[in-house]
Each structure stands twice: as C-alpha cells, then as structure tokens.
C-alpha atoms as a PDB file:
ATOM      1  CA  PHE A   1     -15.461   5.187   7.795  1.00  0.00           C
ATOM      2  CA  SER A   2     -18.664   5.877   5.875  1.00  0.00           C
ATOM      3  CA  PHE A   3     -20.572   7.566   8.688  1.00  0.00           C
ATOM      4  CA  SER A   4     -17.590   9.577   9.907  1.00  0.00           C
ATOM      5  CA  THR A   5     -17.393  10.980   6.373  1.00  0.00           C
ATOM      6  CA  LEU A   6     -21.051  11.991   6.485  1.00  0.00           C
ATOM      7  CA  LEU A   7     -20.560  13.533   9.926  1.00  0.00           C
ATOM      8  CA  LEU A   8     -18.071  15.964   8.384  1.00  0.00           C
ATOM      9  CA  LEU A   9     -21.209  17.959   7.522  1.00  0.00           C
ATOM     10  CA  THR A  10     -21.487  18.783  11.229  1.00  0.00           C
ATOM     11  CA  ALA A  11     -17.837  19.783  11.729  1.00  0.00           C
ATOM     12  CA  THR A  12     -17.991  23.394  12.945  1.00  0.00           C
ATOM     13  CA  ASN A  13     -14.544  23.597  14.552  1.00  0.00           C
ATOM     14  CA  MET A  14     -11.077  22.112  14.201  1.00  0.00           C
ATOM     15  CA  TYR A  15     -11.412  19.787  17.210  1.00  0.00           C
ATOM     16  CA  LEU A  16     -14.490  18.036  15.818  1.00  0.00           C
ATOM     17  CA  LEU A  17     -12.856  17.818  12.400  1.00  0.00           C
ATOM     18  CA  LEU A  18      -9.773  16.144  13.881  1.00  0.00           C
ATOM     19  CA  ALA A  19     -11.935  13.728  15.899  1.00  0.00           C
ATOM     20  CA  LEU A  20     -13.782  12.684  12.742  1.00  0.00           C
ATOM     21  CA  ARG A  21     -10.525  12.261  10.869  1.00  0.00           C
ATOM     22  CA  ILE A  22      -9.347   9.928  13.650  1.00  0.00           C
ATOM     23  CA  LEU A  23     -12.532   7.869  13.181  1.00  0.00           C
ATOM     24  CA  GLN A  24     -11.874   7.740   9.448  1.00  0.00           C
ATOM     25  CA  GLY A  25      -8.347   6.526  10.154  1.00  0.00           C
ATOM     26  CA  VAL A  26      -9.659   3.764  12.427  1.00  0.00           C
ATOM     27  CA  GLY A  27     -12.132   2.652   9.774  1.00  0.00           C
ATOM     28  CA  LEU A  28      -9.545   2.787   7.002  1.00  0.00           C
ATOM     29  CA  SER A  29      -7.013   0.749   8.988  1.00  0.00           C
ATOM     30  CA  ALA A  30      -9.644  -1.862   9.897  1.00  0.00           C
ATOM     31  CA  TYR A  31     -11.009  -2.548   6.449  1.00  0.00           C
ATOM     32  CA  SER A  32      -7.666  -2.277   4.613  1.00  0.00           C
ATOM     33  CA  THR A  33      -6.094  -4.818   6.975  1.00  0.00           C
ATOM     34  CA  ALA A  34      -9.104  -7.127   6.661  1.00  0.00           C
ATOM     35  CA  LEU A  35      -9.097  -6.937   2.855  1.00  0.00           C
ATOM     36  CA  GLY A  36      -5.366  -7.617   2.695  1.00  0.00           C
ATOM     37  CA  THR A  37      -5.840 -10.669   4.903  1.00  0.00           C
ATOM     38  CA  ILE A  38      -8.723 -11.953   2.770  1.00  0.00           C
ATOM     39  CA  ILE A  39      -6.533 -11.653  -0.322  1.00  0.00           C
ATOM     40  CA  SER A  40      -3.692 -13.554   1.368  1.00  0.00           C
ATOM     41  CA  ASP A  41      -6.151 -16.311   2.381  1.00  0.00           C
ATOM     42  CA  ILE A  42      -7.937 -16.865  -0.932  1.00  0.00           C
ATOM     43  CA  VAL A  43      -5.028 -16.464  -3.383  1.00  0.00           C
ATOM     44  CA  PRO A  44      -2.922 -19.608  -3.925  1.00  0.00           C
ATOM     45  CA  THR A  45       0.516 -19.296  -2.323  1.00  0.00           C
ATOM     46  CA  GLN A  46       2.314 -19.894  -5.627  1.00  0.00           C
ATOM     47  CA  ARG A  47       0.481 -16.881  -7.156  1.00  0.00           C
ATOM     48  CA  ILE A  48       0.494 -14.531  -4.158  1.00  0.00           C
ATOM     49  CA  SER A  49       2.572 -11.798  -5.859  1.00  0.00           C
ATOM     50  CA  GLU A  50       0.236 -11.785  -8.850  1.00  0.00           C
ATOM     51  CA  GLY A  51      -2.864 -11.682  -6.637  1.00  0.00           C
ATOM     52  CA  VAL A  52      -1.581  -8.856  -4.437  1.00  0.00           C
ATOM     53  CA  GLY A  53      -0.651  -6.934  -7.591  1.00  0.00           C
ATOM     54  CA  TYR A  54      -4.168  -7.222  -9.002  1.00  0.00           C
ATOM     55  CA  PHE A  55      -5.586  -6.172  -5.645  1.00  0.00           C
ATOM     56  CA  GLY A  56      -3.344  -3.113  -5.667  1.00  0.00           C
ATOM     57  CA  ILE A  57      -4.647  -2.076  -9.090  1.00  0.00           C
ATOM     58  CA  SER A  58      -8.069  -1.337  -7.600  1.00  0.00           C
ATOM     59  CA  GLY A  59      -6.493   1.039  -5.094  1.00  0.00           C
ATOM     60  CA  THR A  60      -4.424   2.711  -7.802  1.00  0.00           C
ATOM     61  CA  ILE A  61      -7.492   3.349  -9.957  1.00  0.00           C
ATOM     62  CA  SER A  62      -9.347   4.756  -6.952  1.00  0.00           C
ATOM     63  CA  MET A  63      -6.480   7.090  -6.082  1.00  0.00           C
ATOM     64  CA  ALA A  64      -6.352   8.260  -9.703  1.00  0.00           C
ATOM     65  CA  VAL A  65     -10.103   8.897 -10.041  1.00  0.00           C
ATOM     66  CA  GLY A  66     -11.033   9.914  -6.482  1.00  0.00           C
ATOM     67  CA  PRO A  67      -9.173  13.229  -6.145  1.00  0.00           C
ATOM     68  CA  THR A  68     -10.329  14.345  -9.602  1.00  0.00           C
ATOM     69  CA  LEU A  69     -13.942  13.534  -8.744  1.00  0.00           C
ATOM     70  CA  GLY A  70     -13.663  15.265  -5.365  1.00  0.00           C
ATOM     71  CA  LEU A  71     -12.218  18.450  -6.867  1.00  0.00           C
ATOM     72  CA  TYR A  72     -14.915  18.476  -9.558  1.00  0.00           C
ATOM     73  CA  LEU A  73     -17.718  18.147  -7.000  1.00  0.00           C
ATOM     74  CA  CYS A  74     -16.219  20.890  -4.818  1.00  0.00           C
ATOM     75  CA  GLU A  75     -15.879  23.292  -7.740  1.00  0.00           C
ATOM     76  CA  LYS A  76     -19.238  22.453  -9.324  1.00  0.00           C
ATOM     77  CA  PHE A  77     -21.245  22.306  -6.075  1.00  0.00           C
ATOM     78  CA  ASN A  78     -19.751  22.549  -2.558  1.00  0.00           C
ATOM     79  CA  TYR A  79     -18.136  20.496   0.198  1.00  0.00           C
ATOM     80  CA  HIS A  80     -21.492  19.369   1.610  1.00  0.00           C
ATOM     81  CA  ILE A  81     -22.509  17.741  -1.679  1.00  0.00           C
ATOM     82  CA  THR A  82     -19.037  16.205  -1.918  1.00  0.00           C
ATOM     83  CA  TYR A  83     -19.319  14.589   1.532  1.00  0.00           C
ATOM     84  CA  ILE A  84     -22.777  13.215   0.743  1.00  0.00           C
ATOM     85  CA  VAL A  85     -21.624  11.683  -2.550  1.00  0.00           C
ATOM     86  CA  VAL A  86     -18.551  10.197  -0.861  1.00  0.00           C
ATOM     87  CA  PHE A  87     -20.773   8.737   1.870  1.00  0.00           C
ATOM     88  CA  PHE A  88     -22.909   6.863  -0.652  1.00  0.00           C
ATOM     89  CA  ILE A  89     -19.834   5.657  -2.534  1.00  0.00           C
ATOM     90  CA  ALA A  90     -18.346   4.356   0.715  1.00  0.00           C
ATOM     91  CA  MET A  91     -21.636   2.739   1.763  1.00  0.00           C
ATOM     92  CA  SER A  92     -21.816   0.908  -1.558  1.00  0.00           C
ATOM     93  CA  SER A  93     -18.714  -0.979  -0.439  1.00  0.00           C
ATOM     94  CA  VAL A  94     -20.751  -2.362   2.479  1.00  0.00           C
ATOM     95  CA  ILE A  95     -23.105  -3.976  -0.050  1.00  0.00           C
ATOM     96  CA  PHE A  96     -20.221  -5.557  -1.934  1.00  0.00           C
ATOM     97  CA  ALA A  97     -18.535  -6.600   1.319  1.00  0.00           C
ATOM     98  CA  SER A  98     -21.650  -8.596   2.231  1.00  0.00           C
ATOM     99  CA  LEU A  99     -20.987 -10.718  -0.880  1.00  0.00           C
ATOM    100  CA  ILE A 100     -17.560 -11.787   0.403  1.00  0.00           C
ATOM    101  CA  ASN A 101     -18.326 -15.149   1.979  1.00  0.00           C
ATOM    102  CA  TYR A 102     -15.031 -17.016   1.765  1.00  0.00           C
ATOM    103  CA  GLU A 103     -15.153 -17.886   5.493  1.00  0.00           C
ATOM    104  CA  ARG A 104     -18.567 -19.542   5.125  1.00  0.00           C
ATOM    105  CA  LYS A 105     -17.370 -21.362   2.017  1.00  0.00           C
ATOM    106  CA  LYS A 106     -14.385 -22.770   3.874  1.00  0.00           C
ATOM    107  CA  GLN A 107     -16.659 -23.990   6.652  1.00  0.00           C
ATOM    108  CA  THR A 108     -19.242 -25.622   4.365  1.00  0.00           C
ATOM    109  CA  SER A 109     -16.687 -27.194   2.024  1.00  0.00           C
ATOM    110  CA  ILE A 110     -15.259 -29.452   4.740  1.00  0.00           C
ATOM    111  CA  ASN A 111     -16.199 -33.139   4.571  1.00  0.00           C
ATOM    112  CA  THR A 112     -17.542 -33.548   8.085  1.00  0.00           C
ATOM    113  CA  SER A 113     -16.680 -37.163   8.745  1.00  0.00           C
ATOM    114  CA  GLU A 114     -15.892 -38.189  12.303  1.00  0.00           C
ATOM    115  CA  GLU A 115     -12.194 -38.345  11.491  1.00  0.00           C
ATOM    116  CA  ASP A 116     -12.243 -34.857   9.970  1.00  0.00           C
ATOM    117  CA  LEU A 117     -14.175 -33.452  12.923  1.00  0.00           C
ATOM    118  CA  SER A 118     -11.635 -34.850  15.368  1.00  0.00           C
ATOM    119  CA  VAL A 119      -8.775 -33.270  13.397  1.00  0.00           C
ATOM    120  CA  ILE A 120     -10.607 -29.931  13.279  1.00  0.00           C
ATOM    121  CA  HIS A 121     -11.298 -30.080  17.021  1.00  0.00           C
ATOM    122  CA  GLU A 122      -7.678 -30.930  17.797  1.00  0.00           C
ATOM    123  CA  TYR A 123      -6.463 -28.003  15.649  1.00  0.00           C
ATOM    124  CA  GLY A 124      -8.944 -25.651  17.319  1.00  0.00           C
ATOM    125  CA  VAL A 125      -7.780 -26.668  20.791  1.00  0.00           C
ATOM    126  CA  LYS A 126      -4.177 -26.167  19.719  1.00  0.00           C
ATOM    127  CA  LEU A 127      -4.890 -22.635  18.503  1.00  0.00           C
ATOM    128  CA  LYS A 128      -6.905 -21.820  21.624  1.00  0.00           C
ATOM    129  CA  ASN A 129      -4.077 -22.915  23.914  1.00  0.00           C
ATOM    130  CA  GLN A 130      -1.451 -20.904  22.052  1.00  0.00           C
ATOM    131  CA  PRO A 131      -0.292 -17.761  23.892  1.00  0.00           C
ATOM    132  CA  ASN A 132      -1.353 -14.390  22.550  1.00  0.00           C
ATOM    133  CA  LYS A 133       1.437 -13.333  20.198  1.00  0.00           C
ATOM    134  CA  GLY A 134       0.519  -9.646  20.236  1.00  0.00           C
ATOM    135  CA  PHE A 135      -0.331  -7.136  17.575  1.00  0.00           C
ATOM    136  CA  ILE A 136       3.018  -7.258  15.749  1.00  0.00           C
ATOM    137  CA  GLU A 137       3.928 -10.372  13.776  1.00  0.00           C
ATOM    138  CA  LYS A 138       7.644 -11.008  14.344  1.00  0.00           C
ATOM    139  CA  THR A 139       8.204 -12.545  10.894  1.00  0.00           C
ATOM    140  CA  SER A 140       7.120  -9.194   9.391  1.00  0.00           C
ATOM    141  CA  VAL A 141       9.649  -7.066  11.268  1.00  0.00           C
ATOM    142  CA  LYS A 142      12.601  -7.522   8.886  1.00  0.00           C
ATOM    143  CA  PRO A 143      10.669  -6.900   5.639  1.00  0.00           C
ATOM    144  CA  CYS A 144       8.875  -3.981   7.292  1.00  0.00           C
ATOM    145  CA  ILE A 145      12.202  -2.351   8.196  1.00  0.00           C
ATOM    146  CA  VAL A 146      13.103  -2.499   4.504  1.00  0.00           C
ATOM    147  CA  LEU A 147       9.604  -1.257   3.625  1.00  0.00           C
ATOM    148  CA  PHE A 148      10.004   1.722   5.951  1.00  0.00           C
ATOM    149  CA  PHE A 149      12.909   3.145   3.949  1.00  0.00           C
ATOM    150  CA  ILE A 150      10.947   2.719   0.705  1.00  0.00           C
ATOM    151  CA  VAL A 151       7.858   4.516   1.979  1.00  0.00           C
ATOM    152  CA  PHE A 152       9.937   7.109   3.830  1.00  0.00           C
ATOM    153  CA  ALA A 153      11.490   8.095   0.483  1.00  0.00           C
ATOM    154  CA  ILE A 154       8.308   7.827  -1.594  1.00  0.00           C
ATOM    155  CA  SER A 155       6.443  10.136   0.814  1.00  0.00           C
ATOM    156  CA  ALA A 156       8.426  13.060  -0.621  1.00  0.00           C
ATOM    157  CA  VAL A 157       6.799  12.516  -4.011  1.00  0.00           C
ATOM    158  CA  PHE A 158       3.294  12.257  -2.542  1.00  0.00           C
ATOM    159  CA  SER A 159       3.722  15.337  -0.382  1.00  0.00           C
ATOM    160  CA  PHE A 160       5.575  17.865  -2.502  1.00  0.00           C
ATOM    161  CA  MET A 161       4.882  17.430  -6.221  1.00  0.00           C
ATOM    162  CA  PRO A 162       2.429  20.391  -6.475  1.00  0.00           C
ATOM    163  CA  ILE A 163       4.876  22.676  -4.605  1.00  0.00           C
ATOM    164  CA  PHE A 164       7.756  21.223  -6.631  1.00  0.00           C
ATOM    165  CA  GLY A 165       5.974  22.224  -9.862  1.00  0.00           C
ATOM    166  CA  GLN A 166       5.404  25.773  -8.631  1.00  0.00           C
ATOM    167  CA  THR A 167       8.983  26.160  -7.416  1.00  0.00           C
ATOM    168  CA  ARG A 168      10.476  25.068 -10.752  1.00  0.00           C
ATOM    169  CA  ASN A 169       7.816  26.788 -12.913  1.00  0.00           C
ATOM    170  CA  ILE A 170       6.504  23.544 -14.419  1.00  0.00           C
ATOM    171  CA  ASP A 171       2.904  23.838 -15.626  1.00  0.00           C
ATOM    172  CA  ASN A 172       0.357  20.958 -15.676  1.00  0.00           C
ATOM    173  CA  ILE A 173       2.220  19.114 -12.938  1.00  0.00           C
ATOM    174  CA  GLY A 174      -0.987  17.139 -12.295  1.00  0.00           C
ATOM    175  CA  LEU A 175      -0.139  15.047 -15.371  1.00  0.00           C
ATOM    176  CA  PHE A 176       2.580  13.476 -13.232  1.00  0.00           C
ATOM    177  CA  PHE A 177      -0.051  11.539 -11.275  1.00  0.00           C
ATOM    178  CA  THR A 178      -1.886  10.485 -14.444  1.00  0.00           C
ATOM    179  CA  PHE A 179       1.291   9.036 -15.983  1.00  0.00           C
ATOM    180  CA  TYR A 180       2.188   7.465 -12.646  1.00  0.00           C
ATOM    181  CA  ALA A 181      -1.217   5.772 -12.273  1.00  0.00           C
ATOM    182  CA  VAL A 182      -1.285   4.373 -15.836  1.00  0.00           C
ATOM    183  CA  SER A 183       2.275   3.035 -15.671  1.00  0.00           C
ATOM    184  CA  MET A 184       1.638   1.516 -12.225  1.00  0.00           C
ATOM    185  CA  ILE A 185      -1.472  -0.315 -13.430  1.00  0.00           C
ATOM    186  CA  LEU A 186       0.367  -1.711 -16.451  1.00  0.00           C
ATOM    187  CA  SER A 187       3.353  -2.819 -14.356  1.00  0.00           C
ATOM    188  CA  ARG A 188       1.194  -4.633 -11.815  1.00  0.00           C
ATOM    189  CA  LEU A 189      -0.433  -6.682 -14.566  1.00  0.00           C
ATOM    190  CA  VAL A 190       2.885  -8.391 -15.332  1.00  0.00           C
ATOM    191  CA  THR A 191       5.396  -8.046 -12.486  1.00  0.00           C
ATOM    192  CA  GLY A 192       3.465 -10.266 -10.068  1.00  0.00           C
ATOM    193  CA  LYS A 193       3.502 -13.108 -12.586  1.00  0.00           C
ATOM    194  CA  ILE A 194       7.243 -12.632 -13.091  1.00  0.00           C
ATOM    195  CA  ALA A 195       7.917 -12.763  -9.331  1.00  0.00           C
ATOM    196  CA  ASP A 196       5.819 -15.899  -8.818  1.00  0.00           C
ATOM    197  CA  ARG A 197       7.259 -17.728 -11.811  1.00  0.00           C
ATOM    198  CA  TYR A 198      10.931 -16.714 -11.752  1.00  0.00           C
ATOM    199  CA  GLY A 199      11.493 -15.476  -8.171  1.00  0.00           C
ATOM    200  CA  PHE A 200      11.269 -12.155  -6.378  1.00  0.00           C
ATOM    201  CA  MET A 201      14.674 -10.906  -7.533  1.00  0.00           C
ATOM    202  CA  LYS A 202      13.727 -11.021 -11.227  1.00  0.00           C
ATOM    203  CA  ALA A 203      10.963  -8.492 -10.518  1.00  0.00           C
ATOM    204  CA  PHE A 204      12.705  -6.588  -7.738  1.00  0.00           C
ATOM    205  CA  LEU A 205      15.869  -5.707  -9.605  1.00  0.00           C
ATOM    206  CA  PRO A 206      14.110  -3.624 -12.310  1.00  0.00           C
ATOM    207  CA  GLY A 207      11.876  -2.086  -9.646  1.00  0.00           C
ATOM    208  CA  ILE A 208      14.913  -1.127  -7.552  1.00  0.00           C
ATOM    209  CA  ILE A 209      16.657   0.524 -10.501  1.00  0.00           C
ATOM    210  CA  LEU A 210      13.567   2.427 -11.676  1.00  0.00           C
ATOM    211  CA  THR A 211      12.724   3.692  -8.193  1.00  0.00           C
ATOM    212  CA  LEU A 212      16.269   4.972  -7.855  1.00  0.00           C
ATOM    213  CA  MET A 213      15.986   6.586 -11.309  1.00  0.00           C
ATOM    214  CA  LEU A 214      12.790   8.331 -10.155  1.00  0.00           C
ATOM    215  CA  PHE A 215      14.639  10.352  -7.520  1.00  0.00           C
ATOM    216  CA  LEU A 216      17.738  11.003  -9.598  1.00  0.00           C
ATOM    217  CA  THR A 217      15.535  12.320 -12.426  1.00  0.00           C
ATOM    218  CA  LEU A 218      13.406  14.542 -10.167  1.00  0.00           C
ATOM    219  CA  SER A 219      16.534  15.968  -8.533  1.00  0.00           C
ATOM    220  CA  PHE A 220      17.463  17.758 -11.760  1.00  0.00           C
ATOM    221  CA  ALA A 221      14.081  18.038 -13.537  1.00  0.00           C
ATOM    222  CA  HIS A 222      13.133  21.512 -14.782  1.00  0.00           C
ATOM    223  CA  SER A 223      10.668  20.664 -17.559  1.00  0.00           C
ATOM    224  CA  LEU A 224       7.395  18.750 -17.885  1.00  0.00           C
ATOM    225  CA  PRO A 225       8.721  15.971 -20.201  1.00  0.00           C
ATOM    226  CA  VAL A 226      11.456  15.094 -17.685  1.00  0.00           C
ATOM    227  CA  VAL A 227       8.919  15.097 -14.841  1.00  0.00           C
ATOM    228  CA  LEU A 228       6.634  12.774 -16.841  1.00  0.00           C
ATOM    229  CA  LEU A 229       9.569  10.440 -17.452  1.00  0.00           C
ATOM    230  CA  ALA A 230      10.099  10.378 -13.688  1.00  0.00           C
ATOM    231  CA  ALA A 231       6.377   9.563 -13.299  1.00  0.00           C
ATOM    232  CA  VAL A 232       6.844   6.460 -15.453  1.00  0.00           C
ATOM    233  CA  PHE A 233       9.839   5.429 -13.334  1.00  0.00           C
ATOM    234  CA  TYR A 234       7.676   6.012 -10.276  1.00  0.00           C
ATOM    235  CA  GLY A 235       4.715   3.995 -11.512  1.00  0.00           C
ATOM    236  CA  VAL A 236       6.684   1.006 -12.762  1.00  0.00           C
ATOM    237  CA  GLY A 237       9.296   1.046  -9.964  1.00  0.00           C
ATOM    238  CA  TYR A 238       7.121   1.595  -6.909  1.00  0.00           C
ATOM    239  CA  GLY A 239       4.245  -0.256  -8.592  1.00  0.00           C
ATOM    240  CA  THR A 240       6.505  -3.300  -8.667  1.00  0.00           C
ATOM    241  CA  VAL A 241       8.110  -2.932  -5.259  1.00  0.00           C
ATOM    242  CA  GLN A 242       5.101  -2.177  -3.039  1.00  0.00           C
ATOM    243  CA  PRO A 243       2.935  -5.266  -3.811  1.00  0.00           C
ATOM    244  CA  LEU A 244       5.997  -7.528  -3.777  1.00  0.00           C
ATOM    245  CA  MET A 245       6.867  -6.314  -0.282  1.00  0.00           C
ATOM    246  CA  ASN A 246       3.312  -7.183   0.761  1.00  0.00           C
ATOM    247  CA  ALA A 247       3.688 -10.623  -0.829  1.00  0.00           C
ATOM    248  CA  ILE A 248       6.959 -11.153   1.069  1.00  0.00           C
ATOM    249  CA  VAL A 249       5.263 -10.275   4.371  1.00  0.00           C
ATOM    250  CA  ILE A 250       2.463 -12.738   3.625  1.00  0.00           C
ATOM    251  CA  ARG A 251       4.815 -15.513   2.504  1.00  0.00           C
ATOM    252  CA  LEU A 252       7.007 -15.266   5.611  1.00  0.00           C
ATOM    253  CA  SER A 253       4.102 -15.227   8.104  1.00  0.00           C
ATOM    254  CA  PRO A 254       2.273 -18.276   9.507  1.00  0.00           C
ATOM    255  CA  PRO A 255      -1.243 -18.667   8.006  1.00  0.00           C
ATOM    256  CA  GLU A 256      -2.968 -18.035  11.352  1.00  0.00           C
ATOM    257  CA  ARG A 257      -1.008 -14.756  11.791  1.00  0.00           C
ATOM    258  CA  ARG A 258      -1.665 -13.190   8.388  1.00  0.00           C
ATOM    259  CA  GLY A 259      -4.006 -10.607   9.900  1.00  0.00           C
ATOM    260  CA  ALA A 260      -1.320  -9.419  12.314  1.00  0.00           C
ATOM    261  CA  ALA A 261       1.263  -9.535   9.513  1.00  0.00           C
ATOM    262  CA  ASN A 262      -0.869  -7.336   7.268  1.00  0.00           C
ATOM    263  CA  ALA A 263      -1.545  -4.969  10.157  1.00  0.00           C
ATOM    264  CA  THR A 264       2.211  -4.676  10.768  1.00  0.00           C
ATOM    265  CA  TYR A 265       2.750  -4.017   7.062  1.00  0.00           C
ATOM    266  CA  TYR A 266       0.126  -1.246   6.806  1.00  0.00           C
ATOM    267  CA  ALA A 267       1.230   0.340  10.097  1.00  0.00           C
ATOM    268  CA  THR A 268       4.775   0.538   8.739  1.00  0.00           C
ATOM    269  CA  MET A 269       3.500   2.281   5.624  1.00  0.00           C
ATOM    270  CA  ASP A 270       1.567   4.812   7.727  1.00  0.00           C
ATOM    271  CA  ILE A 271       4.599   5.510   9.932  1.00  0.00           C
ATOM    272  CA  GLY A 272       6.856   5.860   6.902  1.00  0.00           C
ATOM    273  CA  PHE A 273       4.542   8.312   5.152  1.00  0.00           C
ATOM    274  CA  GLY A 274       3.976  10.362   8.300  1.00  0.00           C
ATOM    275  CA  ALA A 275       7.642  10.534   9.296  1.00  0.00           C
ATOM    276  CA  GLY A 276       8.767  11.160   5.731  1.00  0.00           C
ATOM    277  CA  SER A 277       6.402  14.079   5.169  1.00  0.00           C
ATOM    278  CA  PHE A 278       7.656  15.721   8.355  1.00  0.00           C
ATOM    279  CA  VAL A 279      11.376  15.146   7.729  1.00  0.00           C
ATOM    280  CA  TRP A 280      11.377  16.029   4.025  1.00  0.00           C
ATOM    281  CA  GLY A 281       9.409  19.196   4.748  1.00  0.00           C
ATOM    282  CA  ALA A 282      12.210  20.361   7.034  1.00  0.00           C
ATOM    283  CA  VAL A 283      14.907  19.281   4.574  1.00  0.00           C
ATOM    284  CA  SER A 284      13.231  21.144   1.680  1.00  0.00           C
ATOM    285  CA  GLN A 285      13.259  24.387   3.669  1.00  0.00           C
ATOM    286  CA  ILE A 286      16.982  24.012   4.368  1.00  0.00           C
ATOM    287  CA  GLY A 287      18.378  22.562   1.133  1.00  0.00           C
ATOM    288  CA  GLY A 288      15.639  22.659  -1.491  1.00  0.00           C
ATOM    289  CA  PHE A 289      14.139  19.865  -3.580  1.00  0.00           C
ATOM    290  CA  THR A 290      17.413  18.725  -5.139  1.00  0.00           C
ATOM    291  CA  VAL A 291      18.727  17.821  -1.682  1.00  0.00           C
ATOM    292  CA  VAL A 292      15.399  16.186  -0.784  1.00  0.00           C
ATOM    293  CA  PHE A 293      15.309  13.861  -3.795  1.00  0.00           C
ATOM    294  CA  LEU A 294      19.014  13.000  -3.625  1.00  0.00           C
ATOM    295  CA  SER A 295      18.494  12.094   0.039  1.00  0.00           C
ATOM    296  CA  CYS A 296      15.543   9.926  -1.022  1.00  0.00           C
ATOM    297  CA  ALA A 297      17.843   8.186  -3.507  1.00  0.00           C
ATOM    298  CA  LEU A 298      20.178   7.438  -0.587  1.00  0.00           C
ATOM    299  CA  CYS A 299      17.234   5.843   1.275  1.00  0.00           C
ATOM    300  CA  ILE A 300      16.644   3.589  -1.736  1.00  0.00           C
ATOM    301  CA  VAL A 301      20.320   2.533  -1.661  1.00  0.00           C
ATOM    302  CA  ILE A 302      19.894   1.660   2.032  1.00  0.00           C
ATOM    303  CA  TRP A 303      16.806  -0.320   1.098  1.00  0.00           C
ATOM    304  CA  ILE A 304      18.745  -2.246  -1.578  1.00  0.00           C
ATOM    305  CA  LEU A 305      21.408  -3.164   0.974  1.00  0.00           C
ATOM    306  CA  GLY A 306      18.694  -4.129   3.466  1.00  0.00           C
ATOM    307  CA  TYR A 307      17.012  -6.402   0.961  1.00  0.00           C
ATOM    308  CA  PHE A 308      20.192  -8.299   0.109  1.00  0.00           C
ATOM    309  CA  LEU A 309      21.476  -8.467   3.693  1.00  0.00           C
ATOM    310  CA  VAL A 310      18.179  -9.203   5.470  1.00  0.00           C
ATOM    311  CA  LEU A 311      15.508 -10.628   3.185  1.00  0.00           C
ATOM    312  CA  ASP A 312      17.090 -12.465   0.277  1.00  0.00           C
ATOM    313  CA  LYS A 313      18.402 -15.336   2.429  1.00  0.00           C
ATOM    314  CA  GLU A 314      15.051 -15.825   4.201  1.00  0.00           C
ATOM    315  CA  LEU A 315      13.177 -15.861   0.894  1.00  0.00           C
ATOM    316  CA  HIS A 316      15.497 -18.535  -0.448  1.00  0.00           C
ATOM    317  CA  GLN A 317      14.807 -20.592   2.691  1.00  0.00           C
ATOM    318  CA  THR A 318      11.017 -20.308   2.294  1.00  0.00           C
ATOM    319  CA  ARG A 319      11.226 -21.378  -1.358  1.00  0.00           C
ATOM    320  CA  SER A 320      13.410 -24.365  -0.446  1.00  0.00           C
END
C-alpha cells in the first residue's frame, strides 16, 4: 500500500493509475483483514464488542482528519507533495506494526512441559489434517447478508452528500462529516460496553432506530441544521451498528477461522459500497434524492427483519 502510493508520482496515464489503485486495494484488504483478526484474537470474548468499537475509533479519526489534510496539501503545494507525505505516513505504520508481537507472546507464554507439548502437537496435527475450508467462512454468511443491506444503504450517504448539498442549496455541507465523526466516536466509547454487558439487542435497537431516522431526515432536509441532525443520527446509529456486526461475525466464527471470517466481513462491506454507489447513482438520476433516501430507509427495514429472523436466534444460542 505504501509503495503503490508513492508510485502514483509516476502515473502518466489512466491505465497505470488504475493498476496502482488495484495494488492499493490489495494492500488495504490485506492489512485491514489482518488487523481485524489481531483484534479478535487479543480482546477477551466477553468484551469483544467494546474492543472492536475502540478499534473502529482509530479508523473514524483517520477518515475525519485524512481528507482535510489531503485537500490542504493539494491546495497549499501539489499532488506530488501530497503523495510523498502520504507515503511517509503509511510507512510509519510499518514501524508500529513491527511492535505488534502477540503471536510471539502466545508462543513464549506456554509452559512447555512434556504434557503440554503433547497436547500442542496433537492440536497441530488435528489442524493440519483438517480440509481446506476456503476463503469464505460459512458462519459469517448470515450476518454478512444483513450487513450487506446496511452498507448498501449507507453508501448513498458516502457517495452523494456533496452533490446533495449543491442540489438543495445547502452551504457548508462538509460540516455533516465533522458532526458525523464526533458523534460516531462518542457512541463507540459506550455502545460496545452496553452490548457486552446487557446483550446485543440493547445496543442494536437504538442503532436501528437512529439509522432509520438518518434516511427519513435526509429525505426531506432542505437546511443545514436538519442535515447536521441527520449527521448525528448517522454517527450514533451507524457507529453503533457497524462494530457490533463485526463483533457478531467474530463471535459466531471458530477461533481458527477468524481470519477468513474477517475477510468475509470486509469483502461484504466492499461489495455493498460498490453496488450501492452504482445503484443509487442511477436512482438519483431517475427519482432524485428523496427517492434515494426513502429507498435506503426501506433497506434498513429489510435489515431489521433480517436481524430478527436470521441472527437473533443464533446469538442467543452462542450466549447459552
């Protein structure tokens, strides 16, 4: 990811630019899946929602600061300076990644008596003889179907807010993302604890309602205060739902398949965002943004039904 960003300096045509973007996508998918798996391994199971929520805060802060920094560098200097700065920021993560040694800790913390070694050997042989289960973890399929409808709807907000502001003559629409980021960070500090202590539904129900309110509010918003109210609904609602869906995927998967489970989860998010941007773009040209956001609200209703019909029973079984 880091070096493909630096190589953007050499992009002289669209084909090379697209090739480098593919490399960036490969790098992004690799390290995001690995980090998600590390989190699921080191966080205690009874606090997994809280841990995933904290982990998500770092991404939220980055997404809030990164675009602002990038635009500033482009306006103050040029794209070449921007790519160089981004390269060094990305490379700094390599330094911090070298400090993550949880695998070595797990190996050195084992009491290597003969009895323990025999158990470890037996477990290793068992894993080695297991058939390859493929790239998709089957326990993640049901929650990822529910996740797809969430991300499919949310992609409309990511893709069209600047155009939405222009169409409805709302100035300073960029404040939407500031309010969204702050409210998301605050929600993730508390909702994970609520889910772990009192059950997923106690955190999901407010998140469901607020995410639905996001789209109903945007459907009829024609002023900045109403848009900022929708941003708060967005931050708290989606900020609650997204990490809890990740926690559900982790909780339902076997420990040795958490990497595949996380990969299935992130792939679903990518597919949802990609498909949603394409579909909602076509819908906006035909019916306008009111139709787009009301249709997104319908997707959230489908998601609510999917959660109760598909996931709630399985979550009760895992807790029991």
